[in-house]
Amino acid sequence: MSVQQTVDRNSQTGTFMEYADIPGTELKVSRVTLGTWAIGGWMWGGSDEAESIATVKAALRHGINVVDTAPVYGFGRSEEIVGKALAGGLRKDALIATKVGLEWHDGKITRNGSRERIMREVEDSLKRLKTDRIDIYQVHWPDPSRPIAETARAMRDLYEQGTIRAIGVSNFSVKQMDEFRSVSPLHVLQPPYNLFERGIDKEILPYCKKHSIATLGYGALCRGLLSGRMRAETKFSGDDLRRHDPKFQTDRFPQYLAAVEQLDRFARERYGTHVIELAVRWVLDQGITTALWGARRPDELTPVEAAMGWSLDSAAKTEIDRIIAETVVNPVGPEFMAPPEYA
Ligand code: NAP
């Protein structure tokens, strides 16, 4: 399956956005999705509610029609803020993607894909989001302590009841998706994917293309590294996860910064754009249906439009690969982000 897309101009704001279908559903999604983990504050050094609400509204003005959240982001806070932002008439303009299957006790996260947990969590999410339907519902992480069939059956039941409009999973392997699909339809996978973290290239992305599973790629900006705004002296405060992410530690950070600097130069010279748009364009051109863009301030979405309506040619992709291979000599994957399998 290749991404079938259209390009539309927003009649109110004049901005351009590409849209793509989620096969097997009625949903048509913008090719950039707003990511709201940071809006929940937790693991991102806090957030400001008014700025966060303004960010969700700004996303809609940019033609973004999907907002991705999760109960665990700020332990309900991100969902509540998304609910507040969309209340009062904007709900009809946005598709809400949220998640299920992680629980928390005293700030400690564990996986729980049980039917009981899913049925309880969906009710909590609907309340926080101030809605009666979730457009895209994703199992946040696989729970190896119980059969995937149990999780899949619960998701299928919610879909058949009409409580959710598309069934998704996140961070699943091919084998886990196979098991899931033997019990339930599967419309969406949300995997990590960016210029530096390409673990899905070998098996997962080809599998999704083959089985018409839409992909919501997270971390497209590599947690801000690919924004082009980071410097060697950039510091992260409070519980910001980048204080522990191996890419941001002294041994590797300079390698990634050197790559970003060279990618930015290449983007300017070859396309008259910047590394942030190049990074998102690359993800989309690899066949990802929609790239998640984590933002918590309206101005962070200003470059979105410049990532739309063009494509990288194969010579550009080769040059990008050369730059990264020469600068990032000992790359790391996204593994450190996974919650423990057994608590
Ligand atoms: P990301 O999108 O790769 O990066 C977000 C970062 O980019 C933020 O740090 C933000 O800066 C920075 N940024 C955004 N626009 C910018 C701009 N114009 N200029 C400079 N910096 C800019 O990171 P992510 O939040 O990890 O991923 C995005 C979304 O994916 C999340 O919000 C969440 O919805 C989803 N996600 C899902 C999973 C999963 O397991 N399914 C895991 C991770 C993320 P500041 O820090 O300064 O605000």
Coordinates of N, CA and C in Angstrom, one line a residue, residues 116-199:
E116 N -10.6 -6.0 31.5 CA -11.1 -5.2 32.6 C -10.5 -3.8 32.6
R117 N -9.2 -3.7 32.4 CA -8.5 -2.4 32.4 C -9.0 -1.6 31.2
I118 N -9.1 -2.2 30.0 CA -9.4 -1.5 28.8 C -10.8 -0.9 28.9
M119 N -11.8 -1.7 29.5 CA -13.2 -1.3 29.5 C -13.3 -0.1 30.6
R120 N -12.5 -0.2 31.6 CA -12.5 0.9 32.6 C -11.9 2.2 32.1
E121 N -10.7 1.9 31.4 CA -9.9 3.1 30.9 C -10.6 3.9 29.9
V122 N -11.4 3.2 29.0 CA -12.0 3.9 27.9 C -13.1 4.9 28.5
E123 N -13.7 4.5 29.5 CA -14.7 5.4 30.2 C -14.0 6.6 30.7
D124 N -12.9 6.4 31.4 CA -12.2 7.5 32.0 C -11.7 8.4 30.9
S125 N -11.2 7.9 29.8 CA -10.7 8.8 28.7 C -11.8 9.6 28.1
L126 N -13.0 8.9 27.9 CA -14.1 9.6 27.3 C -14.5 10.8 28.2
K127 N -14.5 10.6 29.5 CA -14.8 11.7 30.4 C -13.8 12.8 30.3
R128 N -12.5 12.5 30.4 CA -11.5 13.5 30.4 C -11.5 14.3 29.0
L129 N -11.8 13.6 28.0 CA -11.8 14.2 26.6 C -13.1 14.9 26.3
K130 N -14.1 14.8 27.2 CA -15.4 15.4 27.0 C -16.0 15.0 25.7
T131 N -16.0 13.7 25.4 CA -16.6 13.2 24.1 C -17.3 11.9 24.3
D132 N -18.0 11.4 23.3 CA -18.7 10.1 23.5 C -18.1 9.0 22.5
R133 N -17.0 9.4 21.8 CA -16.4 8.5 20.8 C -14.9 8.8 20.7
I134 N -14.1 7.8 20.6 CA -12.7 8.0 20.4 C -12.4 7.6 18.9
D135 N -11.7 8.5 18.2 CA -11.6 8.2 16.7 C -10.5 7.1 16.5
I136 N -9.4 7.2 17.2 CA -8.3 6.2 17.0 C -7.9 5.8 18.4
Y137 N -8.1 4.5 18.7 CA -7.8 4.0 20.0 C -6.7 3.0 19.9
Q138 N -5.5 3.2 20.6 CA -4.3 2.4 20.4 C -3.9 1.8 21.7
V139 N -3.5 0.5 21.6 CA -2.9 -0.2 22.8 C -1.5 0.4 22.9
H140 N -1.2 1.0 24.0 CA 0.0 1.8 24.1 C 1.3 1.0 24.0
W141 N 1.4 -0.1 24.8 CA 2.5 -1.0 24.7 C 2.0 -2.4 24.8
P142 N 2.5 -3.4 24.2 CA 2.1 -4.8 24.4 C 2.3 -5.2 25.8
D143 N 1.4 -6.0 26.3 CA 1.5 -6.6 27.7 C 1.8 -8.0 27.6
P144 N 3.1 -8.4 27.8 CA 3.5 -9.8 27.6 C 3.0 -10.7 28.7
S145 N 2.4 -10.2 29.8 CA 1.9 -11.0 30.9 C 0.6 -11.6 30.6
R146 N 0.0 -11.3 29.5 CA -1.4 -11.9 29.2 C -1.5 -12.1 27.7
P147 N -2.4 -13.0 27.2 CA -2.5 -13.2 25.8 C -2.9 -12.0 25.0
I148 N -2.3 -11.7 23.9 CA -2.7 -10.6 23.0 C -4.1 -10.7 22.6
A149 N -4.6 -11.9 22.4 CA -6.0 -12.2 22.0 C -7.0 -11.5 23.0
E150 N -6.7 -11.5 24.3 CA -7.6 -10.9 25.2 C -7.7 -9.4 25.0
T151 N -6.5 -8.8 24.8 CA -6.5 -7.3 24.5 C -7.2 -7.0 23.2
A152 N -7.0 -7.8 22.2 CA -7.5 -7.6 20.8 C -9.0 -7.8 20.9
R153 N -9.5 -8.8 21.6 CA -11.0 -9.0 21.7 C -11.7 -7.8 22.3
A154 N -11.1 -7.2 23.4 CA -11.7 -6.1 24.0 C -11.7 -4.9 23.1
M155 N -10.6 -4.7 22.3 CA -10.6 -3.6 21.4 C -11.6 -3.8 20.3
R156 N -11.7 -5.0 19.8 CA -12.7 -5.3 18.7 C -14.1 -5.0 19.3
D157 N -14.4 -5.4 20.5 CA -15.8 -5.1 21.1 C -16.1 -3.6 21.1
L158 N -15.1 -2.8 21.5 CA -15.3 -1.4 21.6 C -15.6 -0.8 20.2
Y159 N -14.9 -1.4 19.2 CA -15.1 -1.0 17.8 C -16.5 -1.4 17.3
E160 N -16.9 -2.6 17.6 CA -18.2 -3.0 17.1 C -19.3 -2.3 17.8
Q161 N -19.1 -1.9 19.1 CA -20.1 -1.0 19.8 C -20.1 0.4 19.3
G162 N -19.1 0.8 18.5 CA -19.1 2.2 18.0 C -18.4 3.2 18.9
T163 N -17.8 2.7 20.0 CA -17.2 3.6 21.0 C -15.9 4.1 20.4
I164 N -15.2 3.3 19.5 CA -14.0 3.7 18.9 C -14.2 3.6 17.4
R165 N -13.5 4.4 16.6 CA -13.7 4.4 15.1 C -12.6 3.7 14.4
A166 N -11.4 3.5 15.0 CA -10.3 2.8 14.4 C -9.5 2.2 15.5
I167 N -9.0 1.0 15.2 CA -8.3 0.2 16.2 C -6.8 0.3 15.9
G168 N -6.0 0.6 17.0 CA -4.6 0.8 16.8 C -3.8 0.1 17.9
V169 N -2.5 -0.1 17.5 CA -1.6 -0.6 18.6 C -0.3 0.3 18.4
S170 N 0.5 0.3 19.5 CA 1.7 1.0 19.4 C 2.9 0.2 20.0
N171 N 4.0 0.3 19.4 CA 5.2 -0.4 19.9 C 5.1 -1.9 19.8
F172 N 4.3 -2.4 18.8 CA 4.1 -3.8 18.6 C 5.1 -4.3 17.6
S173 N 5.5 -5.6 17.7 CA 6.3 -6.3 16.7 C 5.4 -6.9 15.6
V174 N 6.0 -7.4 14.6 CA 5.2 -8.1 13.5 C 4.5 -9.3 14.1
K175 N 5.2 -10.0 14.9 CA 4.5 -11.2 15.5 C 3.3 -10.8 16.4
Q176 N 3.5 -9.8 17.2 CA 2.4 -9.3 18.0 C 1.2 -8.8 17.2
M177 N 1.6 -8.1 16.1 CA 0.5 -7.6 15.2 C -0.3 -8.8 14.6
D178 N 0.5 -9.8 14.2 CA -0.1 -11.0 13.6 C -1.1 -11.6 14.6
E179 N -0.7 -11.8 15.8 CA -1.6 -12.4 16.8 C -2.8 -11.5 17.0
F180 N -2.6 -10.2 17.1 CA -3.7 -9.3 17.3 C -4.7 -9.4 16.1
R181 N -4.2 -9.5 14.9 CA -5.0 -9.5 13.7 C -5.8 -10.8 13.5
S182 N -5.3 -11.8 14.2 CA -6.1 -13.1 14.1 C -7.4 -13.0 14.9
V183 N -7.6 -12.0 15.7 CA -8.8 -11.8 16.5 C -9.6 -10.6 16.1
S184 N -8.9 -9.5 15.7 CA -9.5 -8.2 15.5 C -9.0 -7.5 14.3
P185 N -9.8 -6.6 13.7 CA -9.2 -5.8 12.6 C -8.1 -4.9 13.3
L186 N -7.2 -4.5 12.5 CA -6.1 -3.5 13.0 C -5.9 -2.5 11.9
H187 N -6.2 -1.2 12.3 CA -6.2 -0.2 11.3 C -4.9 0.7 11.4
V188 N -4.3 0.7 12.6 CA -3.2 1.7 12.8 C -2.1 1.1 13.6
L189 N -0.9 1.4 13.3 CA 0.3 1.1 14.2 C 0.9 2.5 14.5
Q190 N 1.3 2.7 15.8 CA 2.0 3.9 16.1 C 3.5 3.5 16.6
P191 N 4.4 3.5 15.7 CA 5.8 3.1 16.0 C 6.7 4.4 16.1
P192 N 7.9 4.2 16.7 CA 8.9 5.3 16.7 C 9.5 5.4 15.3
Y193 N 9.8 6.6 14.8 CA 10.5 6.6 13.5 C 11.0 8.1 13.3
N194 N 12.2 8.2 13.0 CA 12.8 9.4 12.5 C 14.1 9.2 11.9
L195 N 14.7 10.2 11.4 CA 16.0 10.1 10.6 C 17.1 9.3 11.4
F196 N 17.1 9.4 12.7 CA 18.1 8.7 13.5 C 17.6 7.4 14.1
E197 N 16.3 7.1 14.1 CA 15.8 5.9 14.7 C 14.9 5.2 13.7
R198 N 15.5 4.2 13.0 CA 14.8 3.6 11.8 C 14.6 2.1 12.0
G199 N 14.4 1.7 13.3 CA 14.2 0.3 13.6 C 13.1 -0.4 12.8

